[in-house]
PDB file of C-alpha atoms in Angstrom:
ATOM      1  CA  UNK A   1     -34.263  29.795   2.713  1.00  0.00           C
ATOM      2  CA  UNK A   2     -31.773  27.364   2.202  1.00  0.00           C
ATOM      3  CA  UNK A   3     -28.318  28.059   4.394  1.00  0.00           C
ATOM      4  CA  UNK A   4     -25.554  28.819   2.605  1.00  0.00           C
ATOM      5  CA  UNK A   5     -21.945  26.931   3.487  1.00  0.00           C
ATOM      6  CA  UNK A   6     -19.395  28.207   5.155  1.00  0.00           C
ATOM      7  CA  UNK A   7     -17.023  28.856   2.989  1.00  0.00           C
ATOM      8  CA  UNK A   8     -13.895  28.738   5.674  1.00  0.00           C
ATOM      9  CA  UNK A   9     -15.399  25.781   7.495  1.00  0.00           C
ATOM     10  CA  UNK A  10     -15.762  24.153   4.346  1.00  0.00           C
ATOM     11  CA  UNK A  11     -12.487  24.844   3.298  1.00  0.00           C
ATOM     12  CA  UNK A  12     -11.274  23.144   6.611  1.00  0.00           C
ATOM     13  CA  UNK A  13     -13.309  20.101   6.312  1.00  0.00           C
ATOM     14  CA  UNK A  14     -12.215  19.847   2.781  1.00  0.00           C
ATOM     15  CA  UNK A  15      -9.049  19.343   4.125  1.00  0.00           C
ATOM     16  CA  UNK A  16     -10.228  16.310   6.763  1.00  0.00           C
ATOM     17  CA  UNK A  17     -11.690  14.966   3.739  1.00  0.00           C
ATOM     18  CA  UNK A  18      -8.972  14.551   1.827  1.00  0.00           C
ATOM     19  CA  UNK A  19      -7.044  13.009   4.515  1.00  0.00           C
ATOM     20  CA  UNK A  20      -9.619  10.513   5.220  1.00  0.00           C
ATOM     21  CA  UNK A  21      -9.793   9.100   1.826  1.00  0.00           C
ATOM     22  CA  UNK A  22      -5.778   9.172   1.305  1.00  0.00           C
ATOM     23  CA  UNK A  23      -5.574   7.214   4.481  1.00  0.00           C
ATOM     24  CA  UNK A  24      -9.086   5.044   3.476  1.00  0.00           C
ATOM     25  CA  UNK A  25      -8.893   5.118  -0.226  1.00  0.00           C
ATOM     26  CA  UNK A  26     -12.314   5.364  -2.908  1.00  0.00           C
ATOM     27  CA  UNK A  27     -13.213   1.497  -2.817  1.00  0.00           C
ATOM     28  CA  UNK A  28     -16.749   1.317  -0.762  1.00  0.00           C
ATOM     29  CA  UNK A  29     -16.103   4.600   0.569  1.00  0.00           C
ATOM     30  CA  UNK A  30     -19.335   5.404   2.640  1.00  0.00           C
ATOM     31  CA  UNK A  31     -20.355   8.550   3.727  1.00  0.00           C
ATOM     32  CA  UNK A  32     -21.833   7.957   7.439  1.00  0.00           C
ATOM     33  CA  UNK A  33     -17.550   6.108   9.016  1.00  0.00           C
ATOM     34  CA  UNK A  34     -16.643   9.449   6.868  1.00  0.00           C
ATOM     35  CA  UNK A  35     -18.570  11.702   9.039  1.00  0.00           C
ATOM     36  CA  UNK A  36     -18.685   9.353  12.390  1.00  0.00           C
ATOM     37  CA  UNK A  37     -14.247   9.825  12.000  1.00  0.00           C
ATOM     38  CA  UNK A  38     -14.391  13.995  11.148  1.00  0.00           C
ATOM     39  CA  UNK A  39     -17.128  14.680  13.710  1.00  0.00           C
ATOM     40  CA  UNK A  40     -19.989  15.656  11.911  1.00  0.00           C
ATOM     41  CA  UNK A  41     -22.690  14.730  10.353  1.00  0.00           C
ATOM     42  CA  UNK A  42     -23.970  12.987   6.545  1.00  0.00           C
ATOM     43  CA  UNK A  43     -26.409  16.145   6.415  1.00  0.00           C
ATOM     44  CA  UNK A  44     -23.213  18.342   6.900  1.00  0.00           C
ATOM     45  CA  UNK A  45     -21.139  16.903   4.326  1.00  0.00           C
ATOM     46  CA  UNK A  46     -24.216  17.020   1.845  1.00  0.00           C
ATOM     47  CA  UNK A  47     -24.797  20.890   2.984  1.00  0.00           C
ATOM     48  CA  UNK A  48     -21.336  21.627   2.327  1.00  0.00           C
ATOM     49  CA  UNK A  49     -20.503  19.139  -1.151  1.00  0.00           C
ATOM     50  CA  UNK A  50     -23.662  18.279  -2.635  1.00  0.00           C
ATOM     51  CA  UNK A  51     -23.562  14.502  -3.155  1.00  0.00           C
ATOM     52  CA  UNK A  52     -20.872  12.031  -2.320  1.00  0.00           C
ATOM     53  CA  UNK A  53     -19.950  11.849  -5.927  1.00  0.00           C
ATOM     54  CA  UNK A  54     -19.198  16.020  -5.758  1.00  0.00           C
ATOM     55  CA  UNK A  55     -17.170  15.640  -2.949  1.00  0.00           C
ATOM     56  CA  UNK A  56     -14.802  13.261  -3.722  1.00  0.00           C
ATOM     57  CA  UNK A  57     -14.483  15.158  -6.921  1.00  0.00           C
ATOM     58  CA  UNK A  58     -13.717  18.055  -4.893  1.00  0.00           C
ATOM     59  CA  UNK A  59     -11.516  16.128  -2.512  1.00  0.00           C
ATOM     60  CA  UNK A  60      -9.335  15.249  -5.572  1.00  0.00           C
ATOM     61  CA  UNK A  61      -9.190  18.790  -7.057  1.00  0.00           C
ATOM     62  CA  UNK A  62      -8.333  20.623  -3.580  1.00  0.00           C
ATOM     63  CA  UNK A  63      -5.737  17.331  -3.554  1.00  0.00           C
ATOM     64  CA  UNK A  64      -4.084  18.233  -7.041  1.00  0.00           C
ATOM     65  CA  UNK A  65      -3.745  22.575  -5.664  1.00  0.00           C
ATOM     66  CA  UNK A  66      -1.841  21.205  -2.708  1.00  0.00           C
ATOM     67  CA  UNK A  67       0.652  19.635  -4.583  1.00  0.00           C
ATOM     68  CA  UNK A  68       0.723  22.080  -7.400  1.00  0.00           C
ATOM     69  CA  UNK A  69       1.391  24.415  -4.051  1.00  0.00           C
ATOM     70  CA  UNK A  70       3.825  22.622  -3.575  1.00  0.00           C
ATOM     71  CA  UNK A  71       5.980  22.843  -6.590  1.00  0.00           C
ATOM     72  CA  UNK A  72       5.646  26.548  -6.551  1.00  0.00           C
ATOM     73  CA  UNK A  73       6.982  27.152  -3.006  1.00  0.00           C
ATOM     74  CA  UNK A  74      10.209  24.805  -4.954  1.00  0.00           C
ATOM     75  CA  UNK A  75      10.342  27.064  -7.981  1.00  0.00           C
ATOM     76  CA  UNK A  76       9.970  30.281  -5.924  1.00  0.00           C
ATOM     77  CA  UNK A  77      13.112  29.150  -3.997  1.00  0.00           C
ATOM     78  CA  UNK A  78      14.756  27.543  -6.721  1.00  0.00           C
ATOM     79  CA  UNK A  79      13.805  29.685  -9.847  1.00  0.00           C
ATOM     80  CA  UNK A  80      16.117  27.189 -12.048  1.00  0.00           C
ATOM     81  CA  UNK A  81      14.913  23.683 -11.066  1.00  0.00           C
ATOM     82  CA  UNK A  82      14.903  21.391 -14.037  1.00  0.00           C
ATOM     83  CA  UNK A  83      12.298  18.559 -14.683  1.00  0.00           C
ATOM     84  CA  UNK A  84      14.678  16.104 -13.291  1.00  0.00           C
ATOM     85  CA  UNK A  85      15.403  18.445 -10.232  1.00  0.00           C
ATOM     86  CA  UNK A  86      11.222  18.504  -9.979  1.00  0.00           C
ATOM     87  CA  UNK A  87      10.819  14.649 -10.316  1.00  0.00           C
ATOM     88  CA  UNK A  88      13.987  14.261  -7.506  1.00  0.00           C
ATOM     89  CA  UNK A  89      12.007  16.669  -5.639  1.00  0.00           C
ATOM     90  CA  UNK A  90       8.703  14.297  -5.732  1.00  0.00           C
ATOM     91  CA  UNK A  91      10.546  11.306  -4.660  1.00  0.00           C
ATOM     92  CA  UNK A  92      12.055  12.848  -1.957  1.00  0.00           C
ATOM     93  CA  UNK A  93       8.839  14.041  -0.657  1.00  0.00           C
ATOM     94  CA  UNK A  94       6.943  11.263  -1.402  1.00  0.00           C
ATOM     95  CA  UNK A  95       9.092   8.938   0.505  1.00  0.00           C
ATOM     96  CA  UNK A  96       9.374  11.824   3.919  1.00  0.00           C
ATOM     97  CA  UNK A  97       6.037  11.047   5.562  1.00  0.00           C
ATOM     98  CA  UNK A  98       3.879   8.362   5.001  1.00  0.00           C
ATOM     99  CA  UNK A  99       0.674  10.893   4.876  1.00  0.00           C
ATOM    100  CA  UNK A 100       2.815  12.509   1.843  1.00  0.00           C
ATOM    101  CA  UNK A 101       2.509   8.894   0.156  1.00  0.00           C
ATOM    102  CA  UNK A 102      -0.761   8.118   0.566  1.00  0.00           C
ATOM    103  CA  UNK A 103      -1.988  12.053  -0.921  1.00  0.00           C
ATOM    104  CA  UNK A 104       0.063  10.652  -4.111  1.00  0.00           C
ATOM    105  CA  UNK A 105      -1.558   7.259  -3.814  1.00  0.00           C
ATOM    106  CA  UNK A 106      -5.063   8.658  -3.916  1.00  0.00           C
ATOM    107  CA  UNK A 107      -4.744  10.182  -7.014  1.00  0.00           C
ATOM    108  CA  UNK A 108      -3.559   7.357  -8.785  1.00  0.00           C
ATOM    109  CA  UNK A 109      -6.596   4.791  -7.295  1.00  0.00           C
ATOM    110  CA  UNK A 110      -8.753   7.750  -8.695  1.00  0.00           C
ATOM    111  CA  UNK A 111      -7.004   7.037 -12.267  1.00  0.00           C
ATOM    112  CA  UNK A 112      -7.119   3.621 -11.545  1.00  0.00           C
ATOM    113  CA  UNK A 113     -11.158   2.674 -10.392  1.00  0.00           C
ATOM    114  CA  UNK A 114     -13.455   1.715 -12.442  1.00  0.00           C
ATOM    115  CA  UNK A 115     -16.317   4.162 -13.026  1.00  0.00           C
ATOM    116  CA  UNK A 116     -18.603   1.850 -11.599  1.00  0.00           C
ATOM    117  CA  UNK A 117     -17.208   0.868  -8.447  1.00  0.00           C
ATOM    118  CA  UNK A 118     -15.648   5.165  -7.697  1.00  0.00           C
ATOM    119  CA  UNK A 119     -18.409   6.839  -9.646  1.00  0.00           C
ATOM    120  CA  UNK A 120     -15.914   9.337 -10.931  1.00  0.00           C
ATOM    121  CA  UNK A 121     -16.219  10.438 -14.584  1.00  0.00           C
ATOM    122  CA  UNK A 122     -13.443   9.503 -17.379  1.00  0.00           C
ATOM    123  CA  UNK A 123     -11.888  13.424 -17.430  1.00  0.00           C
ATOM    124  CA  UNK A 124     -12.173  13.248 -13.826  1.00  0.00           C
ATOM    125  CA  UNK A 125     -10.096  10.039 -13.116  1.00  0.00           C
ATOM    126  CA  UNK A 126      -7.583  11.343 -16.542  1.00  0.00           C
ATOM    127  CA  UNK A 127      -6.522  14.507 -15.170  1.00  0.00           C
ATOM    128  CA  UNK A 128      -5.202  12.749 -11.755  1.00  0.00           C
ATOM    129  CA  UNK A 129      -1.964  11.256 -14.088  1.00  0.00           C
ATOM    130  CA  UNK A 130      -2.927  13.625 -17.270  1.00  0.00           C
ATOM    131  CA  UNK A 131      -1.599  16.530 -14.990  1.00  0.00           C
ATOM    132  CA  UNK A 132       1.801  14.888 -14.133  1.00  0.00           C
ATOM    133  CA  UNK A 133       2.416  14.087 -17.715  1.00  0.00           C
ATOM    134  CA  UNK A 134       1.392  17.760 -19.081  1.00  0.00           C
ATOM    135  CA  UNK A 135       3.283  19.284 -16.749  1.00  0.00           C
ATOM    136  CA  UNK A 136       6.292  17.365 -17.652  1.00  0.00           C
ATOM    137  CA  UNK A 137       6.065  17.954 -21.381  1.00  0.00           C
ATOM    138  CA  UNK A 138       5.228  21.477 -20.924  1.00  0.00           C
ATOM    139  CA  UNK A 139       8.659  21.444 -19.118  1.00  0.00           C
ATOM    140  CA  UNK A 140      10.928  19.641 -21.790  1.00  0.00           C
ATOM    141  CA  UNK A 141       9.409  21.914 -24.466  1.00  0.00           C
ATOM    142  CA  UNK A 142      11.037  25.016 -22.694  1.00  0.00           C
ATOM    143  CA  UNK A 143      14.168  23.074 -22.346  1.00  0.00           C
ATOM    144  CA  UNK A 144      14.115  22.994 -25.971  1.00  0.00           C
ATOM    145  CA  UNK A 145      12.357  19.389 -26.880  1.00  0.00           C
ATOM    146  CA  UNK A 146      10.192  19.467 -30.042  1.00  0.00           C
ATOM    147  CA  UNK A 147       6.423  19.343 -29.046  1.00  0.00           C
ATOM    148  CA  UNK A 148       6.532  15.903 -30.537  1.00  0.00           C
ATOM    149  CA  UNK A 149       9.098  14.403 -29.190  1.00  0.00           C
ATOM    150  CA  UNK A 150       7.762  15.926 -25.246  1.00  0.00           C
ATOM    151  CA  UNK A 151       4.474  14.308 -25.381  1.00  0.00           C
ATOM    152  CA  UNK A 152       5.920  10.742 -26.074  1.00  0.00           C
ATOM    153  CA  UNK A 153       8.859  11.558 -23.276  1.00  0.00           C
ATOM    154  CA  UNK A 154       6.670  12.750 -20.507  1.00  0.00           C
ATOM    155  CA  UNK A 155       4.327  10.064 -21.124  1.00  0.00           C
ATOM    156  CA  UNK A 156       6.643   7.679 -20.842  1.00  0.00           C
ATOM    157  CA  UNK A 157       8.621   9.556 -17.508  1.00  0.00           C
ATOM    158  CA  UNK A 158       4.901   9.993 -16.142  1.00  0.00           C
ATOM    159  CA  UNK A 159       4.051   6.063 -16.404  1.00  0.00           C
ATOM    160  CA  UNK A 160       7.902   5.488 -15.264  1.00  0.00           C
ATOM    161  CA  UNK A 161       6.853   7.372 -11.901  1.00  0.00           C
ATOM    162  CA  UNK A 162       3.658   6.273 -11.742  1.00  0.00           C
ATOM    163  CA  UNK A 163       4.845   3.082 -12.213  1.00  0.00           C
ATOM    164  CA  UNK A 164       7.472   3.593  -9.632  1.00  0.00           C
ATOM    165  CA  UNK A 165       4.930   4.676  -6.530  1.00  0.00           C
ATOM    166  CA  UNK A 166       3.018   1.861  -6.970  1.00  0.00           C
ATOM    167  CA  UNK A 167       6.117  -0.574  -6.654  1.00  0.00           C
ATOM    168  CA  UNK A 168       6.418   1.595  -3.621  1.00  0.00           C
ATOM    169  CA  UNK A 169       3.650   1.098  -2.285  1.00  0.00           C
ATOM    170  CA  UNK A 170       3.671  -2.529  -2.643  1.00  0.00           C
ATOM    171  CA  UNK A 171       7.468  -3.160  -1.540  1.00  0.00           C
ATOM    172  CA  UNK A 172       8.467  -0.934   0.257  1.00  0.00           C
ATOM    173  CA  UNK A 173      11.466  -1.045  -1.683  1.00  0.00           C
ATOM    174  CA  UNK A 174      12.624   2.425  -1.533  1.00  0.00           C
ATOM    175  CA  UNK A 175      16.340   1.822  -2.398  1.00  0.00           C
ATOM    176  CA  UNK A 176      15.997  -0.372  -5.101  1.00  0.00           C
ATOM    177  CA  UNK A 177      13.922   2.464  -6.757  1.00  0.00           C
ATOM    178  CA  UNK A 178      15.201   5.151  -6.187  1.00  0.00           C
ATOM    179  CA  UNK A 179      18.533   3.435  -8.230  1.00  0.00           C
ATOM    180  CA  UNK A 180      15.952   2.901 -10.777  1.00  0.00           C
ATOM    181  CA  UNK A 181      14.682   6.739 -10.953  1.00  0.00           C
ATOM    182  CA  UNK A 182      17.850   8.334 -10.807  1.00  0.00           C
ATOM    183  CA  UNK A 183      18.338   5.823 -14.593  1.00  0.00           C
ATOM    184  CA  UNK A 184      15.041   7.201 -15.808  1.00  0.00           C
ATOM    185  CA  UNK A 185      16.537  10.946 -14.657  1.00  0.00           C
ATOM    186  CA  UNK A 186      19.479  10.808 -16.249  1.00  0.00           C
ATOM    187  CA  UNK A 187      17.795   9.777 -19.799  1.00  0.00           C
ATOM    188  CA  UNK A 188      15.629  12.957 -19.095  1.00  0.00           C
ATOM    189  CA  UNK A 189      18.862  14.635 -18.798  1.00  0.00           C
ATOM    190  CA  UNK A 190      20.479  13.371 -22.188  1.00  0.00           C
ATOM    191  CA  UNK A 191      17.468  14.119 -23.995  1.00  0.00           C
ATOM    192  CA  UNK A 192      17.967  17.719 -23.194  1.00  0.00           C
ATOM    193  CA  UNK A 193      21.091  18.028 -23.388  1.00  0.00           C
ATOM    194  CA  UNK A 194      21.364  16.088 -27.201  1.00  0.00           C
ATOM    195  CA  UNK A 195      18.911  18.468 -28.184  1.00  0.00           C
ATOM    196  CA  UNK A 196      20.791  21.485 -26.752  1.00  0.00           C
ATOM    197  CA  UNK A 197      23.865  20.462 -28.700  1.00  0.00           C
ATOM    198  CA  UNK A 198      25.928  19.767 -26.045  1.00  0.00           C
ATOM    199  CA  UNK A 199      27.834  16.430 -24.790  1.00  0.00           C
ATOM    200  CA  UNK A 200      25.240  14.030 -23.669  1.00  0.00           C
ATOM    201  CA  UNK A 201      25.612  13.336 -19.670  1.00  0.00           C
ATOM    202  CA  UNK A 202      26.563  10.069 -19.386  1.00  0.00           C
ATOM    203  CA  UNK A 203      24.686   7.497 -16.146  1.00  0.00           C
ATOM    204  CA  UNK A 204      26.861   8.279 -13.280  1.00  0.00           C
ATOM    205  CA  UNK A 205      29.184   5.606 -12.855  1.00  0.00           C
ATOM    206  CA  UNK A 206      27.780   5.045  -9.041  1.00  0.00           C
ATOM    207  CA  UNK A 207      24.582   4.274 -10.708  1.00  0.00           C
ATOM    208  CA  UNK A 208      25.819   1.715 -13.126  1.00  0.00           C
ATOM    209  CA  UNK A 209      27.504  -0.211 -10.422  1.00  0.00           C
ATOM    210  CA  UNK A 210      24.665  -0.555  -8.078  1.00  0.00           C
ATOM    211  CA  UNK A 211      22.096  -1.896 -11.128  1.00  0.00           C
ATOM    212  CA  UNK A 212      24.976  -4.877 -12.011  1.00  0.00           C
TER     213      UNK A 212
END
């Protein structure tokens, strides 16, 4: 009789997983520098994932509950944080470690490879930026935004931050873009508030100086 997994051992190596491939990345990952850097052995990550394929797949799922973890420990504290309060949030944590970076980075090389180089299937490398963006419009529709109108905003605010960590991760330029979220925040912010009937928030005036 085959033996089963352990499901708690699993669970931790799950977790050495995903570091390893936010630190390595997806491009030529192999399984046998994998195992040789967590201690074990290819037979063990087979007995425990199935084939490489099925792990990395489960690397980037067990990836995605972390950080929805993470938003909920936010909300639980802060029952009344806003989208742009949320997307702050991100930043903020994205730019304290650089392990916190490279968890975001993963999922966005998973959006990113080819099928043929990552093996990953389409839905598989879609929900890594789908989820940002759905959980962004689901969030400006109970601020009040027309269903409509939430899709095309949280699209575009999704590829904004997307587009944003990757200029990161290039540059280094945290400053410069972090000037250049707090613009795409505060259009978040008038398109609520125009909606809600109330004055439209205008760019602070700190912001505007430092993009002349």
């Amino acid at each position: 009789m085959a033996r089963l997994p352990d499901v708690e051992r699993r669970r931790d190596l799950l977790e050495q997983v995903v570091d390893y491939l936010a630190a390595n990345g997806l491009a030529n990952l192999s399984l046998r520098p994998m195992a040789n850097e967590l201690g074990v052995s290819v037979n063990a990550l087979m007995h425990h994932f199935g084939s490489k394929d099925d792990l990395i797949v489960e690397a980037l799922r067990h990836s995605s509950t972390v950080q929805r973890d993470i938003e909920a420990r936010w909300l639980a504290r802060k029952p009344g944080m806003s989208q742009v309060d949320i997307l702050r949030s991100w930043w903020r944590w994205i730019n304290a470690s650089p392990a916190n970076l490279a968890i975001v980075r993963l999922g966005i090389e998973a959006a990113a490879i080819d099928a043929t180089v990552g093996g990953l299937p389409r839905p598989v490398r879609a929900r890594q930026i789908g989820q940002w963006r759905k959980n962004i419009e689901e969030r400006l529709i109970e601020a009040g935004i027309p269903p409509g109108t939430a899709v095309t905003e949280a699209t575009l605010a999704e590829a904004t931050f997307t587009g944003l960590v990757v200029d990161l991760l290039s540059s280094g330029a945290k400053a410069r873009l972090t000037r250049s979220l707090e613009v795409a925040l505060a259009r978040i912010d008038q398109l609520i508030w125009a909606h809600a009937g109330l004055s439209e928030p205008a760019i602070p005036a700190s912001t505007r100086s430092r993009q002349r």
